Amino acid sequence: ATVQERVKEMLATIVEGKEQACKDYASKLDKYEGEVVLSKERIEKLISQVSDRDKSDVDYAIEKVRTFALAQRASIKDFEQELEPGVFAGQKLIPMVTAGCYVPGGLYAHIASAVMTVATAKAAGVENVIVTTPPRRDKPGEPSFEPDALIVYAAHTCGADTILCLGGVQGIGALRYGLFTGKEADILVGPGNPYVATAKRMLYGECGIDMFAGP
């Protein structure tokens, strides 16, 4: 109940305060004062920190997930059937316009979550795939500076259109309401802590979600 009340309050504050509210929560909760939207230069800098071995491992995972997702998409066909003269029924596959992918990265970097959400959305033909992942710090209490470099590599290589450095409820709120991007998420996917899971639960109905998934 305490988590629900807190999340409800935070989402209401984000609806009212928009980008600034997200920045305020990032500062208060994560001690993060940096830019929310990762620039091309910043992405390249973070990727340069990733070892060739780690890149190879992530590339392997991406290739397997993407191959399966494309096969899965190909197995579901558009069709139309004339049931009687002039009466038609069928199905048409229409990708969602915007997917918001939450990738945990505070205590542990969930690289697989970046691969499984972004690669799958791209295979489905989603127009805008936006990732948010929290900043990390070396020691508790220290300021946070950057998201996990390997998460950024995975999301970027999978084809993420925008990567945000925001965690928790503020990250989910930014995805749902199109903050910093102008593109509201039609679906929210990815695991997270109780606050992230509760935010997804509360927003279900306004948009789609995958499931209530913990880390």
PDB file of N, CA, C and O in Angstrom, residues 97-137:
ATOM      1  N   VAL A  97       3.023   2.240 -32.596  1.00  0.00           N
ATOM      2  CA  VAL A  97       3.836   3.371 -33.047  1.00  0.00           C
ATOM      3  C   VAL A  97       5.054   3.561 -32.145  1.00  0.00           C
ATOM      4  O   VAL A  97       6.173   3.748 -32.618  1.00  0.00           O
ATOM      5  N   THR A  98       4.849   3.492 -30.826  1.00  0.00           N
ATOM      6  CA  THR A  98       5.943   3.769 -29.893  1.00  0.00           C
ATOM      7  C   THR A  98       5.969   2.739 -28.766  1.00  0.00           C
ATOM      8  O   THR A  98       4.948   2.490 -28.124  1.00  0.00           O
ATOM      9  N   ALA A  99       7.131   2.161 -28.543  1.00  0.00           N
ATOM     10  CA  ALA A  99       7.347   1.231 -27.426  1.00  0.00           C
ATOM     11  C   ALA A  99       8.322   1.864 -26.445  1.00  0.00           C
ATOM     12  O   ALA A  99       9.371   2.384 -26.843  1.00  0.00           O
ATOM     13  N   GLY A 100       7.975   1.815 -25.156  1.00  0.00           N
ATOM     14  CA  GLY A 100       8.863   2.291 -24.112  1.00  0.00           C
ATOM     15  C   GLY A 100       9.480   1.105 -23.388  1.00  0.00           C
ATOM     16  O   GLY A 100       8.764   0.285 -22.811  1.00  0.00           O
ATOM     17  N   CYS A 101      10.795   1.000 -23.438  1.00  0.00           N
ATOM     18  CA  CYS A 101      11.502  -0.158 -22.877  1.00  0.00           C
ATOM     19  C   CYS A 101      12.277   0.258 -21.624  1.00  0.00           C
ATOM     20  O   CYS A 101      13.179   1.109 -21.712  1.00  0.00           O
ATOM     21  N   TYR A 102      11.932  -0.332 -20.487  1.00  0.00           N
ATOM     22  CA  TYR A 102      12.650  -0.048 -19.246  1.00  0.00           C
ATOM     23  C   TYR A 102      13.706  -1.125 -19.034  1.00  0.00           C
ATOM     24  O   TYR A 102      13.399  -2.319 -19.033  1.00  0.00           O
ATOM     25  N   VAL A 103      14.954  -0.694 -18.859  1.00  0.00           N
ATOM     26  CA  VAL A 103      16.058  -1.638 -18.658  1.00  0.00           C
ATOM     27  C   VAL A 103      16.712  -1.363 -17.306  1.00  0.00           C
ATOM     28  O   VAL A 103      17.365  -0.329 -17.140  1.00  0.00           O
ATOM     29  N   PRO A 104      16.532  -2.245 -16.317  1.00  0.00           N
ATOM     30  CA  PRO A 104      17.145  -2.024 -15.009  1.00  0.00           C
ATOM     31  C   PRO A 104      18.662  -1.944 -15.112  1.00  0.00           C
ATOM     32  O   PRO A 104      19.280  -2.660 -15.900  1.00  0.00           O
ATOM     33  N   GLY A 105      19.250  -1.075 -14.310  1.00  0.00           N
ATOM     34  CA  GLY A 105      20.700  -0.930 -14.374  1.00  0.00           C
ATOM     35  C   GLY A 105      21.281  -0.282 -13.147  1.00  0.00           C
ATOM     36  O   GLY A 105      22.398   0.218 -13.182  1.00  0.00           O
ATOM     37  N   GLY A 106      20.521  -0.247 -12.057  1.00  0.00           N
ATOM     38  CA  GLY A 106      21.011   0.398 -10.848  1.00  0.00           C
ATOM     39  C   GLY A 106      22.018  -0.473 -10.123  1.00  0.00           C
ATOM     40  O   GLY A 106      23.225  -0.250 -10.196  1.00  0.00           O
ATOM     41  N   LEU A 107      21.537  -1.504  -9.430  1.00  0.00           N
ATOM     42  CA  LEU A 107      22.438  -2.425  -8.740  1.00  0.00           C
ATOM     43  C   LEU A 107      23.044  -3.433  -9.707  1.00  0.00           C
ATOM     44  O   LEU A 107      24.223  -3.777  -9.613  1.00  0.00           O
ATOM     45  N   TYR A 108      22.235  -3.913 -10.644  1.00  0.00           N
ATOM     46  CA  TYR A 108      22.692  -4.899 -11.619  1.00  0.00           C
ATOM     47  C   TYR A 108      22.270  -4.456 -13.012  1.00  0.00           C
ATOM     48  O   TYR A 108      21.160  -3.979 -13.216  1.00  0.00           O
ATOM     49  N   ALA A 109      23.162  -4.636 -13.957  1.00  0.00           N
ATOM     50  CA  ALA A 109      22.874  -4.254 -15.346  1.00  0.00           C
ATOM     51  C   ALA A 109      22.164  -5.413 -16.049  1.00  0.00           C
ATOM     52  O   ALA A 109      22.738  -6.486 -16.211  1.00  0.00           O
ATOM     53  N   HIS A 110      20.925  -5.177 -16.465  1.00  0.00           N
ATOM     54  CA  HIS A 110      20.129  -6.213 -17.127  1.00  0.00           C
ATOM     55  C   HIS A 110      20.260  -6.084 -18.644  1.00  0.00           C
ATOM     56  O   HIS A 110      19.338  -5.642 -19.329  1.00  0.00           O
ATOM     57  N   ILE A 111      21.425  -6.482 -19.147  1.00  0.00           N
ATOM     58  CA  ILE A 111      21.681  -6.356 -20.584  1.00  0.00           C
ATOM     59  C   ILE A 111      20.660  -7.153 -21.382  1.00  0.00           C
ATOM     60  O   ILE A 111      20.197  -6.711 -22.434  1.00  0.00           O
ATOM     61  N   ALA A 112      20.276  -8.339 -20.877  1.00  0.00           N
ATOM     62  CA  ALA A 112      19.313  -9.171 -21.601  1.00  0.00           C
ATOM     63  C   ALA A 112      17.976  -8.466 -21.787  1.00  0.00           C
ATOM     64  O   ALA A 112      17.293  -8.668 -22.798  1.00  0.00           O
ATOM     65  N   SER A 113      17.591  -7.623 -20.824  1.00  0.00           N
ATOM     66  CA  SER A 113      16.323  -6.895 -20.956  1.00  0.00           C
ATOM     67  C   SER A 113      16.375  -5.914 -22.113  1.00  0.00           C
ATOM     68  O   SER A 113      15.374  -5.705 -22.810  1.00  0.00           O
ATOM     69  N   ALA A 114      17.523  -5.295 -22.322  1.00  0.00           N
ATOM     70  CA  ALA A 114      17.672  -4.395 -23.472  1.00  0.00           C
ATOM     71  C   ALA A 114      17.542  -5.173 -24.771  1.00  0.00           C
ATOM     72  O   ALA A 114      16.850  -4.761 -25.705  1.00  0.00           O
ATOM     73  N   VAL A 115      18.201  -6.332 -24.836  1.00  0.00           N
ATOM     74  CA  VAL A 115      18.162  -7.146 -26.052  1.00  0.00           C
ATOM     75  C   VAL A 115      16.749  -7.635 -26.339  1.00  0.00           C
ATOM     76  O   VAL A 115      16.233  -7.501 -27.454  1.00  0.00           O
ATOM     77  N   MET A 116      16.102  -8.190 -25.317  1.00  0.00           N
ATOM     78  CA  MET A 116      14.803  -8.832 -25.534  1.00  0.00           C
ATOM     79  C   MET A 116      13.689  -7.840 -25.842  1.00  0.00           C
ATOM     80  O   MET A 116      12.751  -8.162 -26.572  1.00  0.00           O
ATOM     81  N   THR A 117      13.774  -6.620 -25.299  1.00  0.00           N
ATOM     82  CA  THR A 117      12.710  -5.650 -25.555  1.00  0.00           C
ATOM     83  C   THR A 117      12.947  -4.862 -26.835  1.00  0.00           C
ATOM     84  O   THR A 117      12.047  -4.726 -27.663  1.00  0.00           O
ATOM     85  N   VAL A 118      14.152  -4.378 -27.041  1.00  0.00           N
ATOM     86  CA  VAL A 118      14.414  -3.509 -28.197  1.00  0.00           C
ATOM     87  C   VAL A 118      14.465  -4.312 -29.492  1.00  0.00           C
ATOM     88  O   VAL A 118      13.845  -3.934 -30.494  1.00  0.00           O
ATOM     89  N   ALA A 119      15.192  -5.418 -29.491  1.00  0.00           N
ATOM     90  CA  ALA A 119      15.295  -6.218 -30.713  1.00  0.00           C
ATOM     91  C   ALA A 119      13.927  -6.732 -31.149  1.00  0.00           C
ATOM     92  O   ALA A 119      13.611  -6.766 -32.347  1.00  0.00           O
ATOM     93  N   THR A 120      13.097  -7.131 -30.182  1.00  0.00           N
ATOM     94  CA  THR A 120      11.765  -7.651 -30.502  1.00  0.00           C
ATOM     95  C   THR A 120      10.861  -6.566 -31.066  1.00  0.00           C
ATOM     96  O   THR A 120      10.139  -6.780 -32.045  1.00  0.00           O
ATOM     97  N   ALA A 121      10.910  -5.375 -30.462  1.00  0.00           N
ATOM     98  CA  ALA A 121      10.088  -4.266 -30.959  1.00  0.00           C
ATOM     99  C   ALA A 121      10.493  -3.879 -32.370  1.00  0.00           C
ATOM    100  O   ALA A 121       9.657  -3.599 -33.232  1.00  0.00           O
ATOM    101  N   LYS A 122      11.794  -3.838 -32.622  1.00  0.00           N
ATOM    102  CA  LYS A 122      12.277  -3.482 -33.954  1.00  0.00           C
ATOM    103  C   LYS A 122      11.868  -4.540 -34.980  1.00  0.00           C
ATOM    104  O   LYS A 122      11.481  -4.213 -36.100  1.00  0.00           O
ATOM    105  N   ALA A 123      11.947  -5.806 -34.603  1.00  0.00           N
ATOM    106  CA  ALA A 123      11.531  -6.876 -35.500  1.00  0.00           C
ATOM    107  C   ALA A 123      10.048  -6.779 -35.828  1.00  0.00           C
ATOM    108  O   ALA A 123       9.612  -7.119 -36.927  1.00  0.00           O
ATOM    109  N   ALA A 124       9.266  -6.294 -34.853  1.00  0.00           N
ATOM    110  CA  ALA A 124       7.818  -6.159 -35.058  1.00  0.00           C
ATOM    111  C   ALA A 124       7.476  -4.984 -35.963  1.00  0.00           C
ATOM    112  O   ALA A 124       6.354  -4.893 -36.458  1.00  0.00           O
ATOM    113  N   GLY A 125       8.426  -4.074 -36.163  1.00  0.00           N
ATOM    114  CA  GLY A 125       8.173  -2.919 -37.013  1.00  0.00           C
ATOM    115  C   GLY A 125       7.719  -1.684 -36.262  1.00  0.00           C
ATOM    116  O   GLY A 125       7.156  -0.766 -36.855  1.00  0.00           O
ATOM    117  N   VAL A 126       7.957  -1.636 -34.948  1.00  0.00           N
ATOM    118  CA  VAL A 126       7.576  -0.470 -34.151  1.00  0.00           C
ATOM    119  C   VAL A 126       8.377   0.746 -34.638  1.00  0.00           C
ATOM    120  O   VAL A 126       9.591   0.672 -34.822  1.00  0.00           O
ATOM    121  N   GLU A 127       7.687   1.853 -34.824  1.00  0.00           N
ATOM    122  CA  GLU A 127       8.309   3.042 -35.407  1.00  0.00           C
ATOM    123  C   GLU A 127       9.299   3.710 -34.464  1.00  0.00           C
ATOM    124  O   GLU A 127      10.414   4.069 -34.857  1.00  0.00           O
ATOM    125  N   ASN A 128       8.906   3.900 -33.199  1.00  0.00           N
ATOM    126  CA  ASN A 128       9.758   4.567 -32.218  1.00  0.00           C
ATOM    127  C   ASN A 128      10.007   3.622 -31.047  1.00  0.00           C
ATOM    128  O   ASN A 128       9.068   3.258 -30.348  1.00  0.00           O
ATOM    129  N   VAL A 129      11.258   3.265 -30.833  1.00  0.00           N
ATOM    130  CA  VAL A 129      11.616   2.419 -29.697  1.00  0.00           C
ATOM    131  C   VAL A 129      12.495   3.253 -28.766  1.00  0.00           C
ATOM    132  O   VAL A 129      13.607   3.633 -29.121  1.00  0.00           O
ATOM    133  N   ILE A 130      11.954   3.555 -27.592  1.00  0.00           N
ATOM    134  CA  ILE A 130      12.628   4.447 -26.646  1.00  0.00           C
ATOM    135  C   ILE A 130      13.015   3.641 -25.413  1.00  0.00           C
ATOM    136  O   ILE A 130      12.183   2.944 -24.825  1.00  0.00           O
ATOM    137  N   VAL A 131      14.265   3.742 -25.035  1.00  0.00           N
ATOM    138  CA  VAL A 131      14.795   3.007 -23.883  1.00  0.00           C
ATOM    139  C   VAL A 131      15.075   3.989 -22.757  1.00  0.00           C
ATOM    140  O   VAL A 131      15.554   5.102 -22.987  1.00  0.00           O
ATOM    141  N   THR A 132      14.764   3.583 -21.543  1.00  0.00           N
ATOM    142  CA  THR A 132      15.240   4.332 -20.384  1.00  0.00           C
ATOM    143  C   THR A 132      15.934   3.375 -19.436  1.00  0.00           C
ATOM    144  O   THR A 132      15.491   2.246 -19.231  1.00  0.00           O
ATOM    145  N   THR A 133      17.052   3.824 -18.897  1.00  0.00           N
ATOM    146  CA  THR A 133      17.843   3.020 -17.971  1.00  0.00           C
ATOM    147  C   THR A 133      18.469   3.953 -16.945  1.00  0.00           C
ATOM    148  O   THR A 133      18.824   5.090 -17.277  1.00  0.00           O
ATOM    149  N   PRO A 134      18.561   3.543 -15.696  1.00  0.00           N
ATOM    150  CA  PRO A 134      19.019   4.466 -14.653  1.00  0.00           C
ATOM    151  C   PRO A 134      20.519   4.729 -14.694  1.00  0.00           C
ATOM    152  O   PRO A 134      21.289   3.916 -15.226  1.00  0.00           O
ATOM    153  N   PRO A 135      20.937   5.840 -14.119  1.00  0.00           N
ATOM    154  CA  PRO A 135      22.373   6.083 -13.945  1.00  0.00           C
ATOM    155  C   PRO A 135      22.918   5.175 -12.858  1.00  0.00           C
ATOM    156  O   PRO A 135      22.168   4.683 -12.020  1.00  0.00           O
ATOM    157  N   ARG A 136      24.226   4.960 -12.893  1.00  0.00           N
ATOM    158  CA  ARG A 136      24.855   4.100 -11.887  1.00  0.00           C
ATOM    159  C   ARG A 136      25.864   4.923 -11.091  1.00  0.00           C
ATOM    160  O   ARG A 136      26.358   5.949 -11.532  1.00  0.00           O
ATOM    161  N   ARG A 137      26.175   4.432  -9.909  1.00  0.00           N
ATOM    162  CA  ARG A 137      27.214   5.065  -9.098  1.00  0.00           C
ATOM    163  C   ARG A 137      28.147   3.988  -8.569  1.00  0.00           C
ATOM    164  O   ARG A 137      27.747   2.829  -8.420  1.00  0.00           O
TER     165      ARG A 137
END
